[in-house]
Each structure stands twice: as C-alpha cells, then as structure tokens.
Amino acid sequence: MFCRRGAGRRTPAQAHRRTSGGRAVLLDVRAAGERPSGYVPGAPHLPPSRLTAGAGLPATAPGKPVPTIRHDGRRSREAVKVLAGRGGEARDVAGGTAARVRDGLPVTGRNGSTGVIS
C-alpha cells in the first residue's frame, strides 16, 4: 500500500504498536541538527538530505512498512513521497514527535532524559 492523503497517516499510538511488535520500522527523518534534542528509542535516523540523495534504508527496514516521523508531522510527508516513489510502503506519523510526547509514548530527550524532546 502506498501513501495516500489522510488514510496514509498513522497516529503516534498506531505507529508505536506496529514498530514495538517489529512489524514496521519507525524512521526518524529529521535534519541532523534536530536529533540531539531527543529521539524515539530504536528509531533509525535518516536525514532528509540523505534520503533525497538516494541513501538506502536501514538494514532492519526492507520489506516492512516504514512510518516516518519529524517534529510536527508536516515535513515527514515529504519523506513518505520519496519512499513511496521507490516502491515502499511509507506513512507519516500525524503530529510527529510533538504528538508522541503529548500522547505519553516513549522518547529519549537531551542527555538521555525520558519523556521530553525539545
């Protein structure tokens, strides 16, 4: 299934359930400078510049759906378009890491703290 507007989005809880069970790989597609402020544990990082330049997916991702996440969820749709153009199943996480924090899902903040992404 490829990206479709609206139906192609996942809530943070849906993405968390799928990635926690290993059925999908959450891909952090924030810019390199954004990751030090915090991240989703276990989410490989692939900055948008590398993704659009043709960088491959992490070894854990081939053959699995790839939800993408950024800070507010808007820019992750760009990554979804790139991945769908390569023939993969990709969906963005609505609200991004900000929504994930609001929903109380696991995040690792600056200096290893839990629950906060600045």
GROMACS .gro file of N, CA, C and O in nm:
model
  472
    1MET      N    1   0.085  -0.116   0.000
    1MET     CA    2   0.000   0.000   0.000
    1MET      C    3   0.090   0.123   0.000
    1MET      O    4   0.187   0.128   0.071
    2PHE      N    5   0.055   0.220  -0.080
    2PHE     CA    6   0.136   0.340  -0.092
    2PHE      C    7   0.071   0.457  -0.021
    2PHE      O    8  -0.044   0.451   0.020
    3CYS      N    9   0.145   0.563  -0.009
    3CYS     CA   10   0.098   0.682   0.061
    3CYS      C   11  -0.026   0.738  -0.007
    3CYS      O   12  -0.029   0.756  -0.127
    4ARG      N   13  -0.128   0.763   0.075
    4ARG     CA   14  -0.247   0.833   0.027
    4ARG      C   15  -0.275   0.942   0.127
    4ARG      O   16  -0.257   0.924   0.247
    5ARG      N   17  -0.321   1.054   0.080
    5ARG     CA   18  -0.352   1.164   0.169
    5ARG      C   19  -0.456   1.120   0.272
    5ARG      O   20  -0.551   1.053   0.240
    6GLY      N   21  -0.436   1.157   0.396
    6GLY     CA   22  -0.531   1.125   0.502
    6GLY      C   23  -0.517   0.981   0.548
    6GLY      O   24  -0.465   0.954   0.654
    7ALA      N   25  -0.563   0.887   0.466
    7ALA     CA   26  -0.560   0.746   0.504
    7ALA      C   27  -0.418   0.695   0.519
    7ALA      O   28  -0.395   0.594   0.583
    8GLY      N   29  -0.321   0.764   0.461
    8GLY     CA   30  -0.182   0.721   0.468
    8GLY      C   31  -0.111   0.761   0.595
    8GLY      O   32   0.005   0.731   0.612
    9ARG      N   33  -0.180   0.826   0.685
    9ARG     CA   34  -0.117   0.872   0.808
    9ARG      C   35  -0.141   0.772   0.921
    9ARG      O   36  -0.240   0.700   0.922
   10ARG      N   37  -0.051   0.770   1.016
   10ARG     CA   38  -0.065   0.689   1.136
   10ARG      C   39  -0.066   0.783   1.256
   10ARG      O   40   0.005   0.883   1.258
   11THR      N   41  -0.143   0.748   1.356
   11THR     CA   42  -0.135   0.823   1.481
   11THR      C   43  -0.007   0.777   1.551
   11THR      O   44   0.046   0.670   1.519
   12PRO      N   45   0.042   0.855   1.646
   12PRO     CA   46   0.160   0.809   1.719
   12PRO      C   47   0.137   0.672   1.784
   12PRO      O   48   0.226   0.588   1.783
   13ALA      N   49   0.019   0.649   1.838
   13ALA     CA   50  -0.010   0.520   1.903
   13ALA      C   51  -0.009   0.406   1.802
   13ALA      O   52   0.043   0.297   1.830
   14GLN      N   53  -0.066   0.427   1.684
   14GLN     CA   54  -0.066   0.322   1.581
   14GLN      C   55   0.076   0.289   1.539
   14GLN      O   56   0.113   0.172   1.528
   15ALA      N   57   0.157   0.392   1.515
   15ALA     CA   58   0.296   0.369   1.475
   15ALA      C   59   0.372   0.297   1.586
   15ALA      O   60   0.451   0.206   1.559
   16HIS      N   61   0.348   0.335   1.710
   16HIS     CA   62   0.416   0.273   1.824
   16HIS      C   63   0.381   0.124   1.833
   16HIS      O   64   0.470   0.040   1.851
   17ARG      N   65   0.254   0.091   1.818
   17ARG     CA   66   0.213  -0.051   1.824
   17ARG      C   67   0.280  -0.132   1.714
   17ARG      O   68   0.330  -0.241   1.737
   18ARG      N   69   0.281  -0.079   1.592
   18ARG     CA   70   0.339  -0.153   1.480
   18ARG      C   71   0.489  -0.168   1.494
   18ARG      O   72   0.545  -0.273   1.464
   19THR      N   73   0.557  -0.063   1.539
   19THR     CA   74   0.703  -0.071   1.549
   19THR      C   75   0.745  -0.150   1.673
   19THR      O   76   0.847  -0.218   1.669
   20SER      N   77   0.668  -0.143   1.781
   20SER     CA   78   0.701  -0.220   1.902
   20SER      C   79   0.696  -0.370   1.875
   20SER      O   80   0.772  -0.446   1.931
   21GLY      N   81   0.605  -0.411   1.788
   21GLY     CA   82   0.592  -0.551   1.755
   21GLY      C   83   0.684  -0.596   1.643
   21GLY      O   84   0.680  -0.712   1.601
   22GLY      N   85   0.766  -0.504   1.590
   22GLY     CA   86   0.860  -0.539   1.484
   22GLY      C   87   0.797  -0.552   1.346
   22GLY      O   88   0.863  -0.594   1.252
   23ARG      N   89   0.670  -0.516   1.334
   23ARG     CA   90   0.603  -0.526   1.203
   23ARG      C   91   0.636  -0.408   1.113
   23ARG      O   92   0.607  -0.411   0.994
   24ALA      N   93   0.694  -0.303   1.169
   24ALA     CA   94   0.730  -0.184   1.093
   24ALA      C   95   0.855  -0.123   1.156
   24ALA      O   96   0.892  -0.156   1.269
   25VAL      N   97   0.920  -0.033   1.082
   25VAL     CA   98   1.039   0.035   1.132
   25VAL      C   99   1.014   0.185   1.126
   25VAL      O  100   0.994   0.241   1.019
   26LEU      N  101   1.009   0.248   1.244
   26LEU     CA  102   0.990   0.392   1.253
   26LEU      C  103   1.119   0.461   1.211
   26LEU      O  104   1.226   0.433   1.267
   27LEU      N  105   1.111   0.548   1.114
   27LEU     CA  106   1.228   0.616   1.060
   27LEU      C  107   1.225   0.764   1.097
   27LEU      O  108   1.130   0.835   1.064
   28ASP      N  109   1.326   0.808   1.170
   28ASP     CA  110   1.340   0.948   1.211
   28ASP      C  111   1.400   1.024   1.093
   28ASP      O  112   1.517   1.005   1.059
   29VAL      N  113   1.319   1.109   1.030
   29VAL     CA  114   1.366   1.181   0.911
   29VAL      C  115   1.385   1.330   0.940
   29VAL      O  116   1.370   1.414   0.851
   30ARG      N  117   1.423   1.361   1.064
   30ARG     CA  118   1.453   1.499   1.096
   30ARG      C  119   1.593   1.535   1.048
   30ARG      O  120   1.676   1.447   1.024
   31ALA      N  121   1.618   1.663   1.034
   31ALA     CA  122   1.751   1.710   0.995
   31ALA      C  123   1.852   1.668   1.101
   31ALA      O  124   1.817   1.648   1.218
   32ALA      N  125   1.976   1.653   1.060
   32ALA     CA  126   2.081   1.605   1.151
   32ALA      C  127   2.090   1.688   1.279
   32ALA      O  128   2.111   1.634   1.387
   33GLY      N  129   2.072   1.817   1.271
   33GLY     CA  130   2.082   1.903   1.388
   33GLY      C  131   1.966   1.890   1.485
   33GLY      O  132   1.975   1.937   1.599
   34GLU      N  133   1.856   1.828   1.442
   34GLU     CA  134   1.740   1.814   1.530
   34GLU      C  135   1.750   1.693   1.623
   34GLU      O  136   1.692   1.692   1.731
   35ARG      N  137   1.819   1.591   1.583
   35ARG     CA  138   1.823   1.466   1.660
   35ARG      C  139   1.884   1.482   1.800
   35ARG      O  140   1.835   1.421   1.894
   36PRO      N  141   1.989   1.564   1.818
   36PRO     CA  142   2.045   1.576   1.953
   36PRO      C  143   1.946   1.628   2.058
   36PRO      O  144   1.965   1.608   2.176
   37SER      N  145   1.837   1.691   2.014
   37SER     CA  146   1.739   1.742   2.111
   37SER      C  147   1.653   1.631   2.169
   37SER      O  148   1.580   1.652   2.265
   38GLY      N  149   1.659   1.512   2.110
   38GLY     CA  150   1.582   1.399   2.158
   38GLY      C  151   1.537   1.312   2.041
   38GLY      O  152   1.541   1.354   1.927
   39TYR      N  153   1.495   1.190   2.073
   39TYR     CA  154   1.458   1.097   1.966
   39TYR      C  155   1.369   0.987   2.020
   39TYR      O  156   1.352   0.971   2.142
   40VAL      N  157   1.313   0.911   1.930
   40VAL     CA  158   1.232   0.795   1.965
   40VAL      C  159   1.329   0.677   1.978
   40VAL      O  160   1.403   0.647   1.884
   41PRO      N  161   1.330   0.610   2.093
   41PRO     CA  162   1.421   0.498   2.111
   41PRO      C  163   1.404   0.392   2.002
   41PRO      O  164   1.292   0.353   1.969
   42GLY      N  165   1.516   0.350   1.945
   42GLY     CA  166   1.514   0.245   1.843
   42GLY      C  167   1.485   0.291   1.703
   42GLY      O  168   1.492   0.212   1.609
   43ALA      N  169   1.450   0.418   1.685
   43ALA     CA  170   1.419   0.469   1.551
   43ALA      C  171   1.548   0.509   1.480
   43ALA      O  172   1.617   0.600   1.523
   44PRO      N  173   1.581   0.440   1.370
   44PRO     CA  174   1.700   0.480   1.294
   44PRO      C  175   1.681   0.621   1.238
   44PRO      O  176   1.570   0.662   1.210
   45HIS      N  177   1.792   0.691   1.224
   45HIS     CA  178   1.790   0.829   1.175
   45HIS      C  179   1.838   0.835   1.031
   45HIS      O  180   1.944   0.782   0.998
   46LEU      N  181   1.759   0.896   0.945
   46LEU     CA  182   1.797   0.918   0.806
   46LEU      C  183   1.755   1.059   0.768
   46LEU      O  184   1.637   1.084   0.738
   47PRO      N  185   1.848   1.155   0.777
   47PRO     CA  186   1.813   1.294   0.748
   47PRO      C  187   1.755   1.310   0.607
   47PRO      O  188   1.792   1.234   0.516
   48PRO      N  189   1.667   1.407   0.588
   48PRO     CA  190   1.604   1.425   0.457
   48PRO      C  191   1.704   1.447   0.343
   48PRO      O  192   1.682   1.399   0.233
   49SER      N  193   1.813   1.514   0.372
   49SER     CA  194   1.912   1.538   0.266
   49SER      C  195   1.970   1.407   0.215
   49SER      O  196   1.990   1.389   0.095
   50ARG      N  197   1.996   1.313   0.305
   50ARG     CA  198   2.049   1.183   0.264
   50ARG      C  199   1.942   1.098   0.195
   50ARG      O  200   1.970   1.027   0.100
   51LEU      N  201   1.819   1.108   0.244
   51LEU     CA  202   1.709   1.032   0.186
   51LEU      C  203   1.684   1.075   0.042
   51LEU      O  204   1.677   0.991  -0.048
   52THR      N  205   1.677   1.206   0.018
   52THR     CA  206   1.651   1.254  -0.118
   52THR      C  207   1.772   1.231  -0.209
   52THR      O  208   1.756   1.225  -0.330
   53ALA      N  209   1.891   1.216  -0.150
   53ALA     CA  210   2.011   1.188  -0.230
   53ALA      C  211   2.019   1.040  -0.268
   53ALA      O  212   2.111   0.999  -0.337
   54GLY      N  213   1.924   0.960  -0.218
   54GLY     CA  214   1.920   0.819  -0.256
   54GLY      C  215   1.975   0.721  -0.156
   54GLY      O  216   1.992   0.603  -0.186
   55ALA      N  217   2.003   0.767  -0.034
   55ALA     CA  218   2.055   0.676   0.069
   55ALA      C  219   1.958   0.561   0.092
   55ALA      O  220   1.836   0.579   0.088
   56GLY      N  221   2.013   0.445   0.115
   56GLY     CA  222   1.930   0.328   0.140
   56GLY      C  223   1.870   0.329   0.279
   56GLY      O  224   1.913   0.403   0.367
   57LEU      N  225   1.770   0.246   0.296
   57LEU     CA  226   1.705   0.233   0.426
   57LEU      C  227   1.792   0.150   0.520
   57LEU      O  228   1.876   0.073   0.475
   58PRO      N  229   1.770   0.163   0.650
   58PRO     CA  230   1.844   0.079   0.745
   58PRO      C  231   1.821  -0.069   0.717
   58PRO      O  232   1.718  -0.107   0.662
   59ALA      N  233   1.916  -0.151   0.757
   59ALA     CA  234   1.909  -0.295   0.730
   59ALA      C  235   1.784  -0.360   0.787
   59ALA      O  236   1.738  -0.462   0.735
   60THR      N  237   1.725  -0.302   0.890
   60THR     CA  238   1.605  -0.360   0.952
   60THR      C  239   1.477  -0.327   0.876
   60THR      O  240   1.371  -0.382   0.905
   61ALA      N  241   1.482  -0.237   0.777
   61ALA     CA  242   1.361  -0.186   0.713
   61ALA      C  243   1.313  -0.258   0.587
   61ALA      O  244   1.193  -0.263   0.564
   62PRO      N  245   1.399  -0.311   0.501
   62PRO     CA  246   1.348  -0.368   0.376
   62PRO      C  247   1.236  -0.470   0.397
   62PRO      O  248   1.244  -0.555   0.485
   63GLY      N  249   1.131  -0.453   0.318
   63GLY     CA  250   1.017  -0.544   0.324
   63GLY      C  251   0.917  -0.511   0.433
   63GLY      O  252   0.816  -0.581   0.447
   64LYS      N  253   0.941  -0.407   0.511
   64LYS     CA  254   0.849  -0.369   0.617
   64LYS      C  255   0.793  -0.230   0.589
   64LYS      O  256   0.858  -0.148   0.523
   65PRO      N  257   0.674  -0.201   0.640
   65PRO     CA  258   0.624  -0.063   0.633
   65PRO      C  259   0.718   0.029   0.709
   65PRO      O  260   0.779  -0.012   0.809
   66VAL      N  261   0.728   0.153   0.663
   66VAL     CA  262   0.817   0.249   0.725
   66VAL      C  263   0.739   0.375   0.761
   66VAL      O  264   0.723   0.464   0.678
   67PRO      N  265   0.691   0.384   0.885
   67PRO     CA  266   0.633   0.512   0.926
   67PRO      C  267   0.747   0.612   0.944
   67PRO      O  268   0.853   0.576   0.995
   68THR      N  269   0.726   0.735   0.900
   68THR     CA  270   0.829   0.838   0.914
   68THR      C  271   0.785   0.940   1.016
   68THR      O  272   0.666   0.968   1.031
   69ILE      N  273   0.882   0.997   1.087
   69ILE     CA  274   0.848   1.094   1.191
   69ILE      C  275   0.946   1.211   1.187
   69ILE      O  276   1.065   1.193   1.164
   70ARG      N  277   0.890   1.330   1.206
   70ARG     CA  278   0.968   1.452   1.224
   70ARG      C  279   0.910   1.523   1.344
   70ARG      O  280   0.825   1.466   1.413
   71HIS      N  281   0.946   1.646   1.368
   71HIS     CA  282   0.900   1.713   1.490
   71HIS      C  283   0.748   1.734   1.492
   71HIS      O  284   0.682   1.697   1.588
   72ASP      N  285   0.692   1.793   1.388
   72ASP     CA  286   0.549   1.825   1.394
   72ASP      C  287   0.463   1.745   1.296
   72ASP      O  288   0.343   1.762   1.290
   73GLY      N  289   0.523   1.656   1.220
   73GLY     CA  290   0.446   1.569   1.131
   73GLY      C  291   0.426   1.621   0.991
   73GLY      O  292   0.395   1.544   0.901
   74ARG      N  293   0.443   1.751   0.967
   74ARG     CA  294   0.419   1.803   0.832
   74ARG      C  295   0.528   1.760   0.735
   74ARG      O  296   0.499   1.712   0.627
   75ARG      N  297   0.652   1.780   0.774
   75ARG     CA  298   0.761   1.755   0.680
   75ARG      C  299   0.788   1.607   0.658
   75ARG      O  300   0.852   1.570   0.560
   76SER      N  301   0.736   1.521   0.742
   76SER     CA  302   0.759   1.378   0.721
   76SER      C  303   0.685   1.329   0.597
   76SER      O  304   0.722   1.227   0.539
   77ARG      N  305   0.584   1.401   0.553
   77ARG     CA  306   0.513   1.362   0.431
   77ARG      C  307   0.605   1.370   0.309
   77ARG      O  308   0.588   1.296   0.213
   78GLU      N  309   0.702   1.459   0.313
   78GLU     CA  310   0.800   1.468   0.204
   78GLU      C  311   0.879   1.337   0.195
   78GLU      O  312   0.903   1.285   0.086
   79ALA      N  313   0.919   1.285   0.308
   79ALA     CA  314   0.993   1.159   0.311
   79ALA      C  315   0.906   1.044   0.262
   79ALA      O  316   0.952   0.956   0.191
   80VAL      N  317   0.778   1.048   0.296
   80VAL     CA  318   0.685   0.945   0.251
   80VAL      C  319   0.678   0.943   0.099
   80VAL      O  320   0.681   0.837   0.037
   81LYS      N  321   0.674   1.060   0.039
   81LYS     CA  322   0.669   1.067  -0.108
   81LYS      C  323   0.793   1.006  -0.170
   81LYS      O  324   0.786   0.933  -0.268
   82VAL      N  325   0.909   1.034  -0.111
   82VAL     CA  326   1.035   0.979  -0.163
   82VAL      C  327   1.033   0.826  -0.151
   82VAL      O  328   1.064   0.754  -0.246
   83LEU      N  329   0.996   0.776  -0.034
   83LEU     CA  330   0.995   0.632  -0.012
   83LEU      C  331   0.890   0.562  -0.098
   83LEU      O  332   0.917   0.454  -0.153
   84ALA      N  333   0.773   0.619  -0.111
   84ALA     CA  334   0.669   0.560  -0.195
   84ALA      C  335   0.714   0.559  -0.341
   84ALA      O  336   0.686   0.464  -0.415
   85GLY      N  337   0.789   0.661  -0.381
   85GLY     CA  338   0.843   0.666  -0.517
   85GLY      C  339   0.941   0.554  -0.544
   85GLY      O  340   0.963   0.515  -0.658
   86ARG      N  341   0.999   0.500  -0.439
   86ARG     CA  342   1.092   0.386  -0.452
   86ARG      C  343   1.017   0.253  -0.446
   86ARG      O  344   1.079   0.147  -0.452
   87GLY      N  345   0.886   0.260  -0.427
   87GLY     CA  346   0.805   0.138  -0.425
   87GLY      C  347   0.780   0.080  -0.289
   87GLY      O  348   0.730  -0.030  -0.276
   88GLY      N  349   0.813   0.155  -0.185
   88GLY     CA  350   0.793   0.103  -0.049
   88GLY      C  351   0.663   0.149   0.013
   88GLY      O  352   0.596   0.237  -0.038
   89GLU      N  353   0.628   0.086   0.123
   89GLU     CA  354   0.510   0.128   0.200
   89GLU      C  355   0.556   0.224   0.306
   89GLU      O  356   0.632   0.188   0.396
   90ALA      N  357   0.513   0.348   0.296
   90ALA     CA  358   0.554   0.450   0.390
   90ALA      C  359   0.435   0.535   0.429
   90ALA      O  360   0.349   0.564   0.345
   91ARG      N  361   0.429   0.572   0.554
   91ARG     CA  362   0.322   0.657   0.607
   91ARG      C  363   0.387   0.753   0.705
   91ARG      O  364   0.482   0.718   0.772
   92ASP      N  365   0.330   0.872   0.716
   92ASP     CA  366   0.386   0.963   0.815
   92ASP      C  367   0.308   0.953   0.945
   92ASP      O  368   0.193   0.910   0.946
   93VAL      N  369   0.374   0.991   1.053
   93VAL     CA  370   0.312   0.990   1.185
   93VAL      C  371   0.253   1.128   1.208
   93VAL      O  372   0.325   1.227   1.215
   94ALA      N  373   0.121   1.133   1.217
   94ALA     CA  374   0.050   1.260   1.234
   94ALA      C  375   0.094   1.327   1.364
   94ALA      O  376   0.096   1.264   1.470
   95GLY      N  377   0.134   1.451   1.354
   95GLY     CA  378   0.176   1.525   1.472
   95GLY      C  379   0.320   1.507   1.511
   95GLY      O  380   0.372   1.577   1.597
   96GLY      N  381   0.389   1.409   1.451
   96GLY     CA  382   0.531   1.387   1.473
   96GLY      C  383   0.570   1.360   1.617
   96GLY      O  384   0.491   1.310   1.697
   97THR      N  385   0.695   1.395   1.650
   97THR     CA  386   0.746   1.369   1.784
   97THR      C  387   0.671   1.452   1.888
   97THR      O  388   0.655   1.408   2.002
   98ALA      N  389   0.624   1.571   1.849
   98ALA     CA  390   0.548   1.654   1.943
   98ALA      C  391   0.422   1.581   1.989
   98ALA      O  392   0.390   1.579   2.108
   99ALA      N  393   0.351   1.516   1.896
   99ALA     CA  394   0.230   1.441   1.931
   99ALA      C  395   0.266   1.317   2.012
   99ALA      O  396   0.194   1.278   2.104
  100ARG      N  397   0.377   1.257   1.980
  100ARG     CA  398   0.422   1.138   2.054
  100ARG      C  399   0.445   1.173   2.201
  100ARG      O  400   0.404   1.099   2.291
  101VAL      N  401   0.508   1.287   2.226
  101VAL     CA  402   0.531   1.333   2.363
  101VAL      C  403   0.397   1.360   2.432
  101VAL      O  404   0.374   1.317   2.544
  102ARG      N  405   0.306   1.431   2.364
  102ARG     CA  406   0.174   1.461   2.421
  102ARG      C  407   0.098   1.334   2.457
  102ARG      O  408   0.025   1.330   2.555
  103ASP      N  409   0.116   1.229   2.376
  103ASP     CA  410   0.045   1.103   2.400
  103ASP      C  411   0.113   1.014   2.505
  103ASP      O  412   0.066   0.904   2.534
  104GLY      N  413   0.226   1.060   2.560
  104GLY     CA  414   0.293   0.986   2.665
  104GLY      C  415   0.369   0.863   2.617
  104GLY      O  416   0.398   0.774   2.696
  105LEU      N  417   0.403   0.859   2.489
  105LEU     CA  418   0.478   0.746   2.434
  105LEU      C  419   0.627   0.765   2.459
  105LEU      O  420   0.674   0.878   2.475
  106PRO      N  421   0.705   0.657   2.460
  106PRO     CA  422   0.847   0.667   2.495
  106PRO      C  423   0.927   0.756   2.400
  106PRO      O  424   0.917   0.743   2.278
  107VAL      N  425   1.003   0.846   2.460
  107VAL     CA  426   1.100   0.929   2.389
  107VAL      C  427   1.221   0.945   2.480
  107VAL      O  428   1.210   0.936   2.602
  108THR      N  429   1.335   0.969   2.420
  108THR     CA  430   1.457   0.995   2.494
  108THR      C  431   1.499   1.137   2.460
  108THR      O  432   1.518   1.171   2.343
  109GLY      N  433   1.512   1.220   2.562
  109GLY     CA  434   1.544   1.360   2.542
  109GLY      C  435   1.694   1.385   2.549
  109GLY      O  436   1.775   1.294   2.558
  110ARG      N  437   1.726   1.511   2.549
  110ARG     CA  438   1.865   1.557   2.558
  110ARG      C  439   1.930   1.493   2.682
  110ARG      O  440   1.867   1.481   2.785
  111ASN      N  441   2.051   1.451   2.668
  111ASN     CA  442   2.129   1.392   2.779
  111ASN      C  443   2.067   1.264   2.835
  111ASN      O  444   2.088   1.232   2.951
  112GLY      N  445   1.988   1.194   2.756
  112GLY     CA  446   1.933   1.066   2.799
  112GLY      C  447   1.810   1.075   2.888
  112GLY      O  448   1.761   0.973   2.937
  113SER      N  449   1.757   1.196   2.910
  113SER     CA  450   1.636   1.209   2.993
  113SER      C  451   1.518   1.144   2.920
  113SER      O  452   1.521   1.126   2.799
  114THR      N  453   1.415   1.110   2.991
  114THR     CA  454   1.299   1.047   2.928
  114THR      C  455   1.183   1.145   2.923
  114THR      O  456   1.169   1.234   3.007
  115GLY      N  457   1.100   1.126   2.820
  115GLY     CA  458   0.974   1.200   2.813
  115GLY      C  459   0.977   1.337   2.751
  115GLY      O  460   0.873   1.402   2.745
  116VAL      N  461   1.091   1.385   2.705
  116VAL     CA  462   1.097   1.522   2.653
  116VAL      C  463   1.181   1.526   2.525
  116VAL      O  464   1.288   1.469   2.518
  117ILE      N  465   1.127   1.593   2.426
  117ILE     CA  466   1.205   1.627   2.307
  117ILE      C  467   1.189   1.775   2.290
  117ILE      O  468   1.079   1.825   2.273
  118SER      N  469   1.298   1.849   2.299
  118SER     CA  470   1.288   1.994   2.289
  118SER      C  471   1.294   2.039   2.145
  118SER      O  472   1.329   1.968   2.057
   0.00000   0.00000   0.00000
